[in-house]
mmCIF file of C-alpha atoms in Angstrom:
data_model
loop_
_atom_site.group_PDB
_atom_site.id
_atom_site.type_symbol
_atom_site.label_atom_id
_atom_site.label_comp_id
_atom_site.label_asym_id
_atom_site.label_seq_id
_atom_site.Cartn_x
_atom_site.Cartn_y
_atom_site.Cartn_z
ATOM 1 C CA GLN A 1446 -31.142 1.448 19.493
ATOM 2 C CA ASP A 1447 -28.680 1.925 22.358
ATOM 3 C CA ALA A 1448 -25.791 2.111 19.885
ATOM 4 C CA VAL A 1449 -27.548 4.782 17.825
ATOM 5 C CA THR A 1450 -28.321 6.791 20.948
ATOM 6 C CA ARG A 1451 -24.708 6.532 22.125
ATOM 7 C CA LEU A 1452 -23.326 7.667 18.755
ATOM 8 C CA ARG A 1453 -25.788 10.566 18.519
ATOM 9 C CA SER A 1454 -24.786 11.777 21.971
ATOM 10 C CA CYS A 1455 -21.097 12.046 21.013
ATOM 11 C CA SER A 1456 -19.782 15.428 19.991
ATOM 12 C CA GLY A 1457 -16.551 17.377 19.896
ATOM 13 C CA PHE A 1458 -13.038 16.218 19.167
ATOM 14 C CA ILE A 1459 -12.381 12.508 19.694
ATOM 15 C CA ASP A 1460 -8.652 11.857 20.067
ATOM 16 C CA THR A 1461 -7.578 8.392 18.901
ATOM 17 C CA PRO A 1462 -3.758 8.385 18.796
ATOM 18 C CA ARG A 1463 -3.363 4.581 18.873
ATOM 19 C CA LEU A 1464 -5.863 4.207 16.037
ATOM 20 C CA ARG A 1465 -4.099 6.897 13.974
ATOM 21 C CA ARG A 1466 -0.753 5.118 14.431
ATOM 22 C CA GLU A 1467 -2.218 1.715 13.573
ATOM 23 C CA ILE A 1468 -3.908 2.915 10.391
ATOM 24 C CA GLY A 1469 -0.767 4.894 9.493
ATOM 25 C CA LYS A 1470 1.268 1.714 9.830
ATOM 26 C CA TRP A 1471 -1.241 -0.240 7.709
ATOM 27 C CA VAL A 1472 -1.353 2.336 4.908
ATOM 28 C CA GLU A 1473 2.481 2.445 4.826
ATOM 29 C CA GLU A 1474 2.646 -1.365 4.553
ATOM 30 C CA LYS A 1475 0.269 -1.196 1.589
ATOM 31 C CA ARG A 1476 2.307 1.630 0.020
ATOM 32 C CA VAL A 1477 5.425 -0.532 0.184
ATOM 33 C CA GLU A 1478 3.574 -3.530 -1.293
ATOM 34 C CA ALA A 1479 2.195 -1.387 -4.102
ATOM 35 C CA ALA A 1480 5.612 0.141 -4.834
ATOM 36 C CA LYS A 1481 7.311 -3.258 -4.916
ATOM 37 C CA ASP A 1482 4.652 -4.627 -7.264
ATOM 38 C CA ILE A 1483 4.342 -1.387 -9.246
ATOM 39 C CA ASP A 1484 0.619 -1.730 -8.555
ATOM 40 C CA HIS A 1485 -1.080 1.593 -9.273
ATOM 41 C CA VAL A 1486 -4.507 0.231 -8.351
ATOM 42 C CA LYS A 1487 -3.474 -0.846 -4.853
ATOM 43 C CA ASP A 1488 -1.620 2.422 -4.376
ATOM 44 C CA THR A 1489 -4.737 4.405 -5.254
ATOM 45 C CA TYR A 1490 -7.258 2.434 -3.203
ATOM 46 C CA ARG A 1491 -5.052 1.943 -0.114
ATOM 47 C CA LYS A 1492 -5.564 5.600 0.785
ATOM 48 C CA ARG A 1493 -9.352 5.445 0.534
ATOM 49 C CA SER A 1494 -9.422 2.168 2.427
ATOM 50 C CA ALA A 1495 -7.311 3.614 5.229
ATOM 51 C CA VAL A 1496 -9.812 6.456 5.712
ATOM 52 C CA ILE A 1497 -12.740 4.016 5.767
ATOM 53 C CA GLY A 1498 -10.926 1.670 8.171
ATOM 54 C CA PHE A 1499 -10.088 4.599 10.444
ATOM 55 C CA ARG A 1500 -13.704 5.765 10.518
ATOM 56 C CA CYS A 1501 -14.890 2.233 11.319
ATOM 57 C CA GLY A 1502 -12.352 2.136 14.149
ATOM 58 C CA VAL A 1503 -13.628 5.429 15.570
ATOM 59 C CA VAL A 1504 -17.219 4.166 15.546
ATOM 60 C CA TYR A 1505 -16.093 0.945 17.231
ATOM 61 C CA HIS A 1506 -14.200 2.962 19.836
ATOM 62 C CA LEU A 1507 -17.195 5.180 20.550
ATOM 63 C CA LEU A 1508 -19.469 2.161 20.930
ATOM 64 C CA THR A 1509 -17.160 0.542 23.489
ATOM 65 C CA GLY A 1510 -17.322 3.625 25.696
ATOM 66 C CA LYS A 1511 -13.705 3.041 26.782
ATOM 67 C CA GLU A 1512 -11.249 5.843 27.503
ATOM 68 C CA LYS A 1513 -8.588 4.511 25.095
ATOM 69 C CA GLU A 1514 -8.775 2.453 21.953
ATOM 70 C CA THR A 1515 -8.664 -1.275 22.687
ATOM 71 C CA GLY A 1516 -6.644 -3.888 20.839
ATOM 72 C CA SER A 1517 -9.838 -5.269 19.328
ATOM 73 C CA CYS A 1518 -10.674 -1.759 18.076
ATOM 74 C CA LEU A 1519 -7.316 -1.526 16.292
ATOM 75 C CA GLU A 1520 -7.714 -5.041 14.887
ATOM 76 C CA PHE A 1521 -11.222 -4.211 13.651
ATOM 77 C CA ALA A 1522 -10.040 -1.016 11.933
ATOM 78 C CA ARG A 1523 -7.221 -2.894 10.150
ATOM 79 C CA MET A 1524 -9.609 -5.667 9.129
ATOM 80 C CA MET A 1525 -12.090 -3.153 7.694
ATOM 81 C CA ALA A 1526 -9.342 -1.291 5.826
ATOM 82 C CA GLU A 1527 -8.100 -4.581 4.337
ATOM 83 C CA TYR A 1528 -11.640 -5.636 3.432
ATOM 84 C CA CYS A 1529 -12.346 -2.292 1.753
ATOM 85 C CA LEU A 1530 -9.078 -2.427 -0.162
ATOM 86 C CA ASN A 1531 -9.802 -5.918 -1.487
ATOM 87 C CA GLU A 1532 -13.378 -5.046 -2.429
ATOM 88 C CA GLN A 1533 -12.414 -1.789 -4.157
ATOM 89 C CA ILE A 1534 -9.704 -3.582 -6.124
ATOM 90 C CA SER A 1535 -12.192 -6.291 -7.050
ATOM 91 C CA ALA A 1536 -14.934 -3.865 -8.078
ATOM 92 C CA PHE A 1537 -12.949 -1.047 -9.682
ATOM 93 C CA GLY A 1538 -9.399 -2.319 -10.154
ATOM 94 C CA GLU A 1539 -9.691 -3.432 -13.744
ATOM 95 C CA ALA A 1540 -11.314 -0.184 -14.861
ATOM 96 C CA LEU A 1541 -8.621 1.858 -13.118
ATOM 97 C CA MET A 1542 -5.847 -0.340 -14.517
ATOM 98 C CA ASN A 1543 -7.204 0.256 -18.012
ATOM 99 C CA GLN A 1544 -6.462 3.932 -17.442
ATOM 100 C CA TYR A 1545 -2.795 2.977 -17.055
ATOM 101 C CA VAL A 1546 -2.638 0.881 -20.263
ATOM 102 C CA ASP A 1547 -1.282 3.835 -22.235
ATOM 103 C CA ALA A 1548 1.669 3.896 -19.828
ATOM 104 C CA GLY A 1549 2.604 0.381 -20.864
ATOM 105 C CA SER A 1550 0.868 -1.596 -18.190
ATOM 106 C CA GLU A 1551 -0.701 -4.877 -19.192
ATOM 107 C CA GLY A 1552 -3.762 -4.381 -16.958
ATOM 108 C CA VAL A 1553 -2.952 -7.398 -14.803
ATOM 109 C CA ARG A 1554 -2.722 -6.907 -11.068
ATOM 110 C CA LYS A 1555 0.374 -8.491 -9.547
ATOM 111 C CA THR A 1556 0.459 -9.992 -6.074
ATOM 112 C CA ILE A 1557 3.156 -9.675 -3.433
ATOM 113 C CA ASN A 1558 4.267 -13.217 -4.306
ATOM 114 C CA HIS A 1559 5.084 -12.174 -7.838
ATOM 115 C CA SER A 1560 6.685 -8.858 -7.067
ATOM 116 C CA ILE A 1561 8.812 -7.507 -9.856
ATOM 117 C CA PHE A 1562 11.218 -5.964 -7.386
ATOM 118 C CA ASP A 1563 11.760 -9.270 -5.587
ATOM 119 C CA GLN A 1564 12.356 -11.105 -8.872
ATOM 120 C CA LEU A 1565 15.155 -8.816 -10.039
ATOM 121 C CA PRO A 1566 18.722 -10.079 -9.646
ATOM 122 C CA PRO A 1567 20.842 -8.486 -6.865
ATOM 123 C CA VAL A 1568 22.471 -6.208 -9.472
ATOM 124 C CA PHE A 1569 20.267 -5.192 -12.375
ATOM 125 C CA THR A 1570 19.986 -2.761 -15.276
ATOM 126 C CA ALA A 1571 17.108 -0.779 -16.721
ATOM 127 C CA ASP A 1572 16.926 -3.412 -19.475
ATOM 128 C CA ASP A 1573 16.362 -6.139 -16.840
ATOM 129 C CA LEU A 1574 13.464 -4.177 -15.376
ATOM 130 C CA ASN A 1575 12.090 -3.437 -18.841
ATOM 131 C CA ALA A 1576 12.154 -7.151 -19.703
ATOM 132 C CA MET A 1577 10.192 -7.986 -16.560
ATOM 133 C CA LYS A 1578 7.618 -5.235 -17.105
ATOM 134 C CA GLY A 1579 6.947 -6.417 -20.645
ATOM 135 C CA ASN A 1580 6.757 -4.646 -23.959
ATOM 136 C CA GLY A 1581 5.156 -1.268 -24.288
ATOM 137 C CA ILE A 1582 6.522 0.504 -21.232
ATOM 138 C CA SER A 1583 8.463 3.637 -22.043
ATOM 139 C CA ARG A 1584 12.117 4.132 -21.114
ATOM 140 C CA ASN A 1585 11.058 7.190 -19.128
ATOM 141 C CA ALA A 1586 8.628 5.075 -17.048
ATOM 142 C CA ILE A 1587 11.411 2.547 -16.310
ATOM 143 C CA PHE A 1588 13.710 5.293 -15.019
ATOM 144 C CA LYS A 1589 10.863 6.781 -12.981
ATOM 145 C CA ILE A 1590 10.419 3.402 -11.227
ATOM 146 C CA ILE A 1591 14.165 3.176 -10.608
ATOM 147 C CA SER A 1592 14.180 6.721 -9.251
ATOM 148 C CA ARG A 1593 11.340 5.909 -6.829
ATOM 149 C CA TRP A 1594 13.169 2.809 -5.599
ATOM 150 C CA LYS A 1595 16.346 4.867 -5.090
ATOM 151 C CA ILE A 1596 14.491 7.536 -3.118
ATOM 152 C CA ASP A 1597 12.901 4.831 -0.930
ATOM 153 C CA GLY A 1598 16.356 3.367 -0.245
ATOM 154 C CA TRP A 1599 15.638 0.019 -1.900
ATOM 155 C CA ILE A 1600 18.485 0.291 -4.418
ATOM 156 C CA VAL A 1601 21.845 1.994 -4.823
ATOM 157 C CA ASN A 1602 23.700 2.887 -7.982
ATOM 158 C CA VAL A 1603 26.805 0.681 -8.363
ATOM 159 C CA ALA A 1604 27.881 1.595 -11.908
ATOM 160 C CA SER A 1605 26.601 3.388 -14.957
ATOM 161 C CA ASN A 1606 23.072 2.038 -15.555
ATOM 162 C CA HIS A 1607 23.565 -0.677 -12.898
ATOM 163 C CA TRP A 1608 21.750 -0.746 -9.557
ATOM 164 C CA LYS A 1609 22.061 -3.017 -6.567
ATOM 165 C CA ASN A 1610 19.177 -4.197 -4.420
ATOM 166 C CA SER A 1611 20.016 -2.819 -0.988
ATOM 167 C CA LEU A 1612 17.223 -4.824 0.715
ATOM 168 C CA LYS A 1613 18.414 -8.335 -0.245
ATOM 169 C CA ASN A 1614 20.889 -8.652 2.627
ATOM 170 C CA LYS A 1615 18.774 -7.010 5.308
ATOM 171 C CA SER A 1616 16.752 -8.983 7.819
ATOM 172 C CA CYS A 1617 13.451 -7.307 6.882
ATOM 173 C CA GLU A 1618 12.619 -9.882 4.209
ATOM 174 C CA LYS A 1619 9.627 -12.132 4.764
#
């Protein structure tokens, strides 16, 4: 009852800069994972999950009554965002993936451990990527993926129709 009373008494603008940064960092991590795996489902639901996790973090923050967001508040918001992402993928992922079947997707969600990007050789061609994606994906879709990776700075063009993984030699690998 005290928690309900406290939440009802809150009004106005609640500034949570640490929480915004933390959720922004989380949603970017998920964007990178989704891009590496070419996972349209994760990319779609990461955004919704970030909003839900942020809102949970704000409620947590208000209930603590502290001036600034605590570390446990940030941890709770991330945990809720992750939980929501996993549950949305579990509940709706297959149905959403079926919407992408016409684009050549097989409807199977890939994990970070089986990332297509990470499995490519250091220098690859569009045919290499096409072979890994499987039959049915259009040539246009392959070049769209390559274009996205170039824009994100993951690859560089080394020759006609040949790209080099620019992340392989950097220390940001897990």
